[in-house]
Amino acid sequence: MPTRMLTDSVASGQEGLTIGPVTVRRGRKVVLDEVRCGPLRPGEVAGLLGPNGSGKSTLLRMVAGLLPAAGRAELDGLDLSGLSAARRGVFCAYMPQAPLPQLMLGVGEMLEAAARVAGVPAARVADLLGRLGLENFARRPVGALSGGQRQLVALALALIREPRILLLDEPLSALDLRHQLRVMEIVARETRMRGMVTIIVLHDLTMALRHTDHVVLLKGGRVFGEGVPEDVITRDSLSALWGVCARVTTDGVIVDGLADMPAGEESD
Amino acid sequence: MTRIRAGILAGLICLLAVFFVSDLSFGPLHLSFSRIATAVFGSVPDQVHMAIWQIRLPGACLAILTGFALGLSGSEMQTILNNPLASPFTLGVSAAAAFGASLALILGWHLPGISSAAAVPANAFVFAVGSALLLNVVSRSREGEGVVLFGIALVFTFQACVALLQFVASEDTLQDLVFWTMGSVTRATWPRVICLGLACLITGILSFRAAPALTMLRLGDDRAAGLGIDARRVRFGALLRVSVLASLAVAFSGTIGFVGLVAPHISRHLFGEDHRWYLPGGALAGALIMSAASVTAKNTVPGQVLPVGIVTALAGVPFFIAVVLRRRGDRGE
């Protein structure tokens, strides 16, 4: 980003990522309806939460530039929606929900190819693998790694460009507890160290409460609530969004059972 | 890792050299290595010298270049369509090119502004590009099997069209056409060799430059796009290269099946999925298969040279079945 633009936008108080308005329709169904959120601050991890089908992944894909013309996303006042794929890749890295395919491709080779495409020095690969504790994986084929190890490698792939916005779609699903914590720790550390804006789609509310700085709740394609996790993840929001009776304590969220949901909302 | 791969690549090149020399030595008249060497490098313009320079050398070179073209285009197709059954032959690109070429051969039809000498490759190219673009459109809306089924439909359609042209062709042209649809390198000429050689060189360089982006495409479109890669552009460039290579291979050597399907699998097995190795490996494996097939074609029936397309098809079918069965096995069906 040109320095002048950066200083201008910071001076005008627009620092960070501001999303919206975003509207996405699939046939007659409105997947996202005038969604606005942010500004999400650099160095902060924002959790994107909501029940299945609430539009979390769609919103993330929109910010990543995979849904052109769906709406606006501004980084420090710069509109990202008009950028080409290559240019947007300089700012944004997106890690989809699907795991890395099991290929006969060395971890190091894969990251080097990504570095080459991005035009960043290949020396960054070794540094990145070291920071993520993956030094010993460089020569191993992606197809020979466990699910958790592959997810860490996928995270390395997203970080190779040192993006300013990191978008992670359910990176913890299908991981064991240890790998979940490892991924969250790495995400938090890299986000602070690099001053990135990170948006992470999560289902684990305790994880969101403990490891995110900001939370956006989505329901039926609209923003239900936004703010610091303690203010947003409450007994009432849990009941309204997921239809569960739960207690939010300093240790985390304890779910006691199902609550009644208003008629017609189950299908969401 | 790099050293091992470089070693394998060097081994393949040595093997190719052996097949190349064998290809020069076999034929209606068997020639020893020293006799070939004298004929190639000597200046005595005897009969052997003529046979080597006018028939065997262009034939052996065309076999290698055709294999290179089919191997490289098959490797790129399997990557951009994300399908291990993709190749110019199985998905109808070769059949489309054959139809375009037949139009020029039988009806004398050619594009405005194209000389009749260039009509065969030009027509082949236009139809190859058309079918490749259709495949691209279908691959965007349908996964895996949908593309293969559509490709098979293309194969049958264009084969039927070629058959229709054969039906109306005169007897002389028909013989030419039938021989050509079987796939053969015996009618090689130096201009053809040079033309295909240049095409292989240029597309080879462009493919190699696109190798990192193609490697990323193997990780899935979303992930590649999420890293700033314009998947559509990468795919379009690859399809153009595939069309050039497949159409020229078909125009000069006829329809030769299974080389483009088998070579990428060999390369993936030997070099993995890093496209800086996989693409050259696929091209080299293709060249090797074609050169070996050319040698086999000369040695199967005594005194006769079989069309090389028959050899590759017979050798390729069991491999094709193995790939299909393995795919089913992977999914636990």
XYZ file of C-alpha atoms in Angstrom:
601
model
C 0.000 0.000 0.000
C 1.331 3.439 -0.859
C 2.430 5.289 2.286
C 0.403 8.395 1.516
C -2.840 6.457 1.240
C -2.076 4.666 4.493
C -1.407 7.859 6.439
C -4.452 9.590 4.939
C -6.764 6.798 5.908
C -5.306 6.467 9.372
C -5.687 10.218 9.849
C -9.323 9.984 8.859
C -9.840 7.317 11.516
C -10.602 4.473 9.089
C -7.817 2.173 10.200
C -8.708 -1.506 9.906
C -11.131 -3.547 7.889
C -14.664 -2.320 7.366
C -17.086 -4.675 5.674
C -20.355 -3.788 4.043
C -22.917 -3.301 2.905
C -22.830 -6.876 1.578
C -25.832 -8.537 -0.029
C -25.653 -11.995 -1.590
C -28.578 -13.809 -3.189
C -28.646 -17.426 -4.311
C -31.709 -17.806 -6.493
C -34.522 -16.352 -4.434
C -32.786 -16.940 -1.136
C -31.031 -13.983 0.437
C -27.851 -15.438 1.950
C -26.486 -12.124 3.249
C -28.751 -9.144 3.730
C -27.093 -5.713 3.955
C -24.409 -7.042 6.287
C -22.101 -4.414 7.790
C -19.411 -4.992 10.382
C -16.131 -3.547 11.607
C -13.896 -1.756 11.720
C -11.830 -4.805 12.614
C -8.521 -3.558 14.002
C -5.024 -4.652 12.898
C -3.466 -7.056 15.370
C -6.846 -8.358 16.467
C -8.464 -11.737 15.896
C -12.133 -11.446 15.028
C -14.375 -14.495 15.438
C -17.238 -14.936 13.001
C -19.911 -17.025 14.690
C -23.405 -18.200 13.931
C -25.482 -21.306 13.319
C -25.109 -23.394 10.154
C -26.428 -21.559 7.119
C -26.181 -18.105 8.715
C -23.828 -16.879 5.959
C -20.426 -17.001 7.709
C -18.535 -18.726 4.914
C -20.239 -16.578 2.287
C -19.169 -13.400 4.080
C -15.603 -14.676 4.342
C -15.537 -15.617 0.648
C -16.833 -12.165 -0.218
C -13.994 -10.466 1.677
C -11.550 -12.851 -0.050
C -12.799 -11.614 -3.421
C -14.385 -14.886 -4.489
C -17.833 -13.293 -4.856
C -17.306 -10.256 -7.027
C -19.891 -7.476 -6.904
C -21.399 -8.759 -3.657
C -20.473 -5.664 -1.685
C -17.664 -3.589 -0.254
C -14.727 -4.364 1.970
C -12.385 -1.505 2.843
C -8.925 -1.852 4.324
C -7.700 1.444 5.767
C -10.116 3.229 3.477
C -9.011 1.331 0.356
C -11.873 -0.485 -1.373
C -10.740 -4.082 -1.992
C -13.746 -5.105 -4.050
C -12.437 -3.424 -7.204
C -9.021 -5.112 -7.133
C -7.896 -7.879 -9.476
C -7.277 -11.349 -8.031
C -3.505 -10.875 -8.092
C -3.663 -7.448 -6.443
C -6.101 -8.578 -3.803
C -3.808 -11.506 -3.051
C -1.225 -8.967 -1.844
C -3.615 -7.883 0.923
C -5.734 -10.952 1.599
C -5.101 -14.635 2.203
C -8.028 -17.008 2.424
C -7.943 -20.521 3.825
C -11.013 -22.511 2.759
C -12.799 -24.987 4.975
C -11.919 -28.033 2.833
C -8.671 -29.699 3.961
C -5.595 -29.660 1.731
C -5.887 -32.485 -0.800
C -3.624 -35.497 -0.285
C -1.033 -34.835 -2.947
C 2.389 -36.245 -3.714
C 3.814 -32.794 -3.190
C 6.427 -31.906 -0.593
C 5.417 -29.295 1.993
C 8.490 -27.219 1.158
C 7.872 -27.505 -2.591
C 4.286 -26.405 -2.177
C 5.237 -23.357 -0.137
C 8.026 -22.498 -2.566
C 5.581 -22.653 -5.473
C 3.249 -20.335 -3.540
C 6.160 -17.979 -2.839
C 7.119 -17.993 -6.501
C 3.578 -17.190 -7.618
C 3.402 -14.385 -5.063
C 6.819 -13.052 -6.017
C 8.163 -13.266 -2.473
C 11.624 -14.618 -1.640
C 11.801 -18.408 -1.305
C 13.911 -17.908 1.849
C 10.690 -16.975 3.617
C 9.569 -20.621 3.453
C 12.177 -21.906 5.897
C 11.526 -18.989 8.253
C 7.786 -19.586 8.191
C 8.136 -23.337 8.750
C 10.380 -22.560 11.706
C 7.902 -20.090 13.238
C 5.086 -22.623 12.938
C 7.194 -25.476 14.305
C 7.012 -27.371 11.011
C 10.742 -27.565 10.242
C 10.690 -31.353 10.042
C 7.838 -31.420 7.552
C 9.570 -29.577 4.707
C 10.446 -32.738 2.810
C 7.351 -34.742 3.628
C 4.563 -35.046 1.049
C 1.332 -33.280 1.964
C -0.516 -36.552 1.353
C 1.445 -38.320 4.101
C 0.526 -35.850 6.878
C -2.227 -36.261 9.469
C -5.297 -34.020 9.315
C -3.966 -31.742 12.043
C -0.534 -31.432 10.456
C -2.105 -30.663 7.090
C -4.147 -27.884 8.638
C -0.982 -26.313 10.076
C 0.605 -26.532 6.622
C -2.498 -24.916 5.102
C -2.082 -22.108 7.615
C 1.542 -21.692 6.569
C 0.375 -21.493 2.967
C -2.021 -18.679 3.839
C 0.734 -16.816 5.703
C 3.442 -17.062 3.025
C 2.555 -13.701 1.494
C 2.465 -11.995 4.898
C -1.025 -10.738 4.145
C -2.685 -7.837 5.930
C -5.980 -9.699 6.144
C -6.112 -13.377 7.098
C -9.405 -15.191 6.483
C -9.827 -18.642 8.019
C -12.944 -20.707 7.383
C -13.479 -23.190 10.220
C -9.801 -24.059 10.579
C -10.479 -26.058 13.757
C -13.107 -28.456 12.464
C -11.918 -32.073 12.483
C -8.845 -31.240 14.589
C -7.993 -32.807 17.929
C -7.790 -30.557 20.968
C -4.056 -30.136 20.896
C -4.038 -29.118 17.235
C -6.984 -26.761 17.823
C -5.022 -24.937 20.504
C -1.884 -24.928 18.393
C -3.688 -23.382 15.436
C -5.320 -20.728 17.645
C -2.026 -19.871 19.329
C -0.254 -19.499 15.998
C -3.084 -17.394 14.596
C -3.087 -15.093 17.618
C 0.712 -14.744 17.659
C 1.041 -14.088 13.916
C -1.878 -11.650 13.977
C -0.273 -9.539 16.712
C 3.251 -9.853 15.369
C 2.326 -8.876 11.801
C -0.467 -6.455 12.651
C -2.931 -8.440 10.533
C -6.685 -8.294 10.616
C -7.733 -11.913 11.117
C -11.261 -13.202 10.689
C -11.843 -16.754 11.829
C -15.060 -18.724 11.486
C -15.568 -20.769 14.634
C -18.146 -23.108 16.131
C -16.492 -23.509 19.518
C -17.827 -20.688 21.680
C -15.349 -21.241 24.497
C -12.544 -20.955 21.981
C -14.081 -17.724 20.683
C -14.455 -16.365 24.194
C -10.865 -17.073 25.112
C -8.929 -16.556 21.927
C -10.609 -13.761 19.993
C -10.564 -10.006 20.534
C -13.754 -9.234 18.683
C -16.818 -11.267 17.762
C -19.390 -10.880 14.996
C -22.560 -12.940 15.340
C -24.558 -13.767 12.217
C -28.100 -15.042 12.074
C -30.077 -15.675 8.909
C -27.743 -13.542 6.818
C -27.810 -10.542 9.155
C -25.527 -9.273 11.883
C -27.082 -10.231 15.208
C -24.424 -8.664 17.389
C -20.845 -7.412 17.356
C -18.291 -6.398 19.966
C -15.909 -7.806 22.550
C -16.555 -11.519 23.131
C -17.735 -11.141 26.752
C -20.412 -8.653 25.713
C -21.662 -10.556 22.700
C -21.505 -14.215 23.740
C -24.222 -14.202 26.358
C -26.951 -16.479 27.625
C -29.502 -14.580 25.527
C -27.535 -14.626 22.267
C -26.831 -18.346 22.668
C -30.500 -18.998 23.138
C -31.532 -16.799 20.208
C -28.930 -18.052 17.739
C -28.426 -21.733 18.530
C -31.534 -22.476 20.589
C -29.593 -23.761 23.584
C -29.747 -23.092 27.295
C -26.212 -22.231 28.334
C -24.202 -20.503 31.011
C -21.345 -18.220 30.133
C -18.707 -18.319 32.885
C -15.163 -17.070 33.177
C -14.042 -20.605 32.285
C -16.084 -20.781 29.108
C -19.511 -21.710 27.825
C -21.345 -24.585 29.465
C -24.312 -25.859 27.502
C -27.117 -27.319 29.665
C -29.533 -28.397 26.934
C -31.805 -27.404 24.098
C -34.087 -24.409 24.433
C -37.309 -23.779 22.532
C -36.786 -21.948 19.261
C -39.367 -19.731 17.630
C -41.405 -21.643 15.034
C -39.819 -21.809 11.587
C -36.266 -21.086 12.695
C -35.107 -24.699 12.982
C -34.429 -24.931 9.271
C -31.831 -22.162 9.455
C 15.217 -34.742 -3.478
C 16.252 -32.490 -6.354
C 19.271 -34.677 -7.035
C 17.202 -37.858 -7.170
C 14.749 -36.252 -9.568
C 17.498 -34.848 -11.744
C 18.972 -38.351 -11.818
C 15.648 -39.885 -12.882
C 15.225 -37.194 -15.551
C 18.737 -37.883 -16.872
C 17.976 -41.614 -16.875
C 14.834 -41.029 -18.923
C 16.777 -38.895 -21.404
C 19.395 -41.668 -21.795
C 16.641 -44.223 -22.336
C 15.082 -41.934 -24.928
C 18.422 -41.729 -26.732
C 18.571 -45.544 -26.834
C 15.061 -45.766 -28.316
C 15.874 -42.992 -30.785
C 18.913 -44.836 -32.123
C 16.937 -48.110 -32.235
C 14.210 -46.303 -34.148
C 16.825 -45.226 -36.702
C 18.294 -48.704 -36.981
C 15.031 -50.688 -37.425
C 12.994 -50.689 -40.601
C 12.665 -52.683 -43.801
C 16.478 -52.669 -43.836
C 18.231 -53.229 -40.521
C 21.181 -50.857 -40.026
C 23.971 -51.154 -37.502
C 24.892 -48.267 -35.248
C 28.146 -47.595 -37.105
C 26.326 -47.632 -40.450
C 23.836 -45.073 -39.107
C 26.660 -42.917 -37.786
C 28.430 -42.923 -41.147
C 25.196 -42.146 -42.954
C 24.269 -39.297 -40.599
C 27.652 -37.645 -40.296
C 29.245 -38.767 -43.547
C 28.874 -36.892 -46.762
C 28.542 -39.875 -49.142
C 25.063 -39.473 -50.647
C 24.309 -43.178 -51.059
C 20.935 -44.906 -50.651
C 21.330 -45.431 -46.911
C 22.234 -41.791 -46.450
C 19.036 -40.804 -48.256
C 16.902 -43.302 -46.332
C 18.244 -42.048 -43.023
C 17.913 -38.338 -43.803
C 14.643 -38.416 -45.688
C 12.694 -41.134 -43.885
C 14.101 -42.466 -40.647
C 15.423 -39.325 -38.979
C 12.263 -37.251 -39.545
C 10.139 -40.252 -38.519
C 12.073 -40.837 -35.293
C 12.044 -37.102 -34.509
C 8.316 -36.804 -35.225
C 7.627 -39.769 -32.923
C 9.530 -38.114 -30.081
C 7.972 -34.688 -30.650
C 4.450 -36.109 -30.968
C 4.966 -37.984 -27.709
C 6.362 -34.831 -26.083
C 3.343 -32.808 -27.248
C 0.806 -35.406 -26.125
C 2.558 -36.040 -22.810
C 2.779 -32.342 -21.962
C -0.779 -31.563 -23.023
C -2.114 -34.579 -21.117
C -0.216 -33.493 -17.987
C -1.618 -29.969 -18.178
C -5.143 -31.237 -18.860
C -5.138 -33.549 -15.857
C -4.150 -30.617 -13.674
C -6.542 -27.957 -14.957
C -9.521 -30.323 -15.133
C -8.469 -31.991 -11.875
C -9.122 -35.382 -13.389
C -6.759 -38.355 -13.808
C -8.719 -39.552 -16.852
C -8.186 -36.316 -18.782
C -6.091 -36.311 -21.951
C -6.523 -34.851 -25.431
C -7.569 -38.290 -26.680
C -10.027 -39.348 -23.961
C -11.833 -35.999 -23.783
C -12.294 -35.416 -27.491
C -9.709 -32.697 -28.220
C -7.826 -35.045 -30.554
C -11.086 -36.227 -32.166
C -12.124 -32.611 -32.748
C -8.739 -31.832 -34.282
C -9.047 -34.947 -36.456
C -12.420 -33.737 -37.713
C -11.010 -30.294 -38.502
C -8.090 -31.863 -40.347
C -10.422 -34.224 -42.243
C -12.442 -31.251 -43.443
C -9.288 -29.933 -45.086
C -8.149 -33.323 -46.373
C -11.448 -34.439 -47.886
C -13.492 -31.377 -48.667
C -10.569 -29.002 -49.154
C -12.291 -26.644 -46.719
C -10.034 -24.083 -45.122
C -10.283 -20.874 -43.194
C -10.161 -17.608 -45.130
C -6.628 -16.285 -45.372
C -5.024 -19.649 -44.672
C -3.040 -21.273 -47.472
C -4.067 -24.774 -48.475
C -0.690 -26.088 -47.262
C -1.435 -24.894 -43.714
C -5.128 -25.800 -43.875
C -4.801 -29.185 -42.121
C -3.029 -27.954 -38.964
C -5.047 -24.695 -38.920
C -8.384 -26.515 -39.099
C -7.209 -29.023 -36.508
C -6.243 -26.155 -34.209
C -9.584 -24.334 -34.562
C -11.579 -27.448 -33.699
C -9.198 -28.405 -30.880
C -9.544 -24.950 -29.310
C -13.325 -25.119 -29.666
C -13.556 -28.476 -27.911
C -11.071 -27.422 -25.212
C -13.119 -24.310 -24.458
C -16.303 -26.383 -24.276
C -14.586 -28.715 -21.803
C -13.539 -25.697 -19.776
C -17.111 -24.429 -19.575
C -18.400 -27.862 -18.552
C -15.640 -28.355 -15.984
C -16.689 -25.160 -14.236
C -20.239 -26.315 -13.701
C -19.706 -30.048 -13.203
C -17.267 -32.019 -11.139
C -15.127 -35.026 -12.128
C -17.299 -37.533 -13.931
C -19.424 -34.883 -15.677
C -16.365 -33.635 -17.568
C -15.294 -37.148 -18.541
C -18.803 -38.010 -19.771
C -18.956 -34.801 -21.777
C -15.516 -35.549 -23.220
C -16.620 -39.042 -24.223
C -19.669 -37.497 -25.931
C -17.267 -35.224 -27.852
C -15.148 -38.220 -28.878
C -18.170 -40.069 -30.290
C -19.600 -36.986 -31.991
C -16.401 -36.101 -33.803
C -15.641 -39.714 -34.648
C -19.082 -39.952 -36.242
C -18.394 -36.742 -38.158
C -15.062 -38.118 -39.400
C -16.842 -41.356 -40.398
C -19.373 -39.295 -42.348
C -16.560 -37.566 -44.214
C -14.963 -40.945 -44.902
C -18.286 -42.096 -46.340
C -18.336 -39.305 -48.912
C -14.596 -39.360 -49.606
C -13.127 -40.597 -52.866
C -11.274 -43.887 -52.806
C -7.800 -42.352 -52.969
C -8.450 -39.858 -50.209
C -10.132 -42.529 -48.128
C -7.035 -44.684 -48.024
C -5.018 -41.685 -46.944
C -7.520 -40.762 -44.294
C -7.914 -44.234 -42.835
C -4.161 -44.599 -42.526
C -3.963 -41.176 -40.920
C -6.746 -41.800 -38.382
C -4.797 -44.863 -37.211
C -1.910 -42.616 -36.236
C 1.431 -42.939 -37.945
C 4.783 -41.182 -38.063
C 5.959 -42.789 -41.320
C 4.941 -39.781 -43.418
C 7.126 -37.405 -41.502
C 8.797 -34.529 -43.327
C 11.343 -32.034 -42.078
C 8.975 -29.029 -42.245
C 6.511 -30.926 -40.034
C 9.254 -31.882 -37.599
C 10.493 -28.290 -37.392
C 6.989 -26.885 -36.982
C 6.083 -29.315 -34.163
C 9.532 -28.878 -32.637
C 9.099 -25.115 -32.430
C 5.598 -25.518 -30.982
C 6.946 -27.916 -28.345
C 9.755 -25.523 -27.473
C 7.535 -22.446 -27.104
C 4.669 -24.149 -25.262
C 7.206 -26.009 -23.146
C 8.758 -22.730 -21.969
C 5.341 -21.178 -21.327
C 4.184 -24.272 -19.415
C 7.299 -24.227 -17.282
C 6.713 -20.570 -16.467
C 3.152 -21.373 -15.423
C 4.317 -24.382 -13.356
C 4.068 -22.758 -9.866
C 0.550 -21.466 -10.569
C -0.461 -24.899 -11.901
C 0.945 -26.515 -8.756
C -1.239 -24.166 -6.706
C -4.267 -25.061 -8.830
C -3.871 -28.672 -7.624
C -4.778 -27.416 -4.145
C -8.262 -26.452 -5.348
C -9.623 -23.377 -7.079
C -10.772 -21.654 -3.898
C -7.446 -22.004 -2.173
C -5.554 -20.873 -5.265
C -7.887 -17.900 -5.690
C -7.519 -17.152 -1.984
C -3.764 -16.811 -2.596
C -4.293 -14.295 -5.390
C -4.155 -16.666 -8.368
C -6.527 -15.998 -11.224
C -7.508 -19.621 -11.807
C -9.476 -18.805 -14.954
C -6.505 -17.162 -16.595
C -4.134 -19.979 -15.673
C -6.644 -22.514 -16.994
C -7.245 -20.590 -20.217
C -3.511 -20.319 -20.941
C -3.108 -24.044 -20.343
C -6.042 -24.868 -22.631
C -4.522 -22.794 -25.425
C -1.213 -24.634 -25.049
C -3.026 -27.993 -24.990
C -4.915 -27.033 -28.155
C -1.759 -26.028 -30.025
C 0.086 -29.203 -29.056
C -2.807 -31.631 -29.561
C -3.863 -30.127 -32.896
C -0.336 -30.157 -34.355
C 0.271 -33.681 -33.086
C -2.965 -34.808 -34.715
C -2.369 -32.863 -37.932
C 1.083 -34.380 -38.457
C 0.823 -37.840 -36.904
C -2.898 -38.630 -36.853
C -4.899 -39.612 -33.779
C -2.636 -41.360 -31.323
C -4.356 -42.512 -28.197
C -3.410 -43.043 -24.576
C 0.052 -41.437 -24.661
C -1.424 -38.238 -23.224
C -3.248 -40.270 -20.589
C -0.446 -42.591 -19.509
C 2.509 -40.161 -19.517
C 1.169 -37.868 -16.745
C 0.597 -40.856 -14.458
C 4.151 -42.070 -14.983
C 5.474 -38.579 -14.322
C 3.377 -38.109 -11.183
C 4.629 -41.437 -9.892
C 8.280 -40.566 -10.590
C 8.367 -36.843 -9.801
C 5.327 -36.031 -7.632
C 3.074 -33.023 -8.153
C 5.586 -30.175 -8.191
C 4.859 -29.010 -11.720
C 8.429 -27.820 -12.318
C 9.241 -31.538 -12.419
C 5.884 -33.051 -13.272
C 5.420 -31.156 -16.564
C 8.872 -31.889 -18.059
C 8.528 -35.433 -16.699
C 5.177 -35.883 -18.450
C 6.544 -34.536 -21.736
C 9.589 -36.787 -21.514
C 7.530 -39.850 -20.568
C 5.289 -39.148 -23.577
C 8.301 -38.888 -25.879
C 9.685 -42.124 -24.462
C 6.410 -44.021 -24.931
C 6.056 -42.821 -28.528
C 9.641 -43.635 -29.403
C 9.274 -47.104 -27.873
C 5.959 -47.568 -29.697
C 7.598 -46.555 -32.961
C 10.311 -49.181 -32.468
C 7.672 -51.785 -31.562
C 5.588 -50.858 -34.613
C 8.527 -51.756 -36.843
C 9.241 -55.078 -35.154
C 5.830 -56.677 -34.583
C 4.928 -57.893 -38.074
C 8.012 -58.914 -40.115
C 8.534 -56.697 -43.133
C 5.702 -54.344 -42.155
C 5.494 -51.093 -40.175
C 2.293 -50.955 -38.163
C 0.608 -47.580 -37.596
C 2.041 -46.472 -34.261
C -1.435 -45.450 -33.014
C -2.443 -49.127 -32.961
C 0.529 -49.976 -30.739
C -0.126 -47.148 -28.248
C -3.837 -47.982 -28.102
C -3.235 -51.691 -27.461
C -0.631 -50.939 -24.802
C -2.694 -48.102 -23.314
C -6.061 -49.820 -22.826
C -4.974 -52.026 -19.888
C -3.473 -48.935 -18.266
C -6.677 -46.968 -18.776
C -8.691 -49.736 -17.096
C -6.202 -49.846 -14.219
C -6.621 -46.079 -13.638
C -10.420 -46.377 -13.614
C -10.370 -49.327 -11.225
C -7.878 -47.651 -8.902
C -10.034 -44.532 -8.756
C -13.024 -46.624 -7.724
C -10.879 -48.379 -5.138
C -9.802 -45.014 -3.692
C -13.403 -44.103 -3.071
C -14.156 -47.456 -1.484
C -16.788 -48.353 -4.096
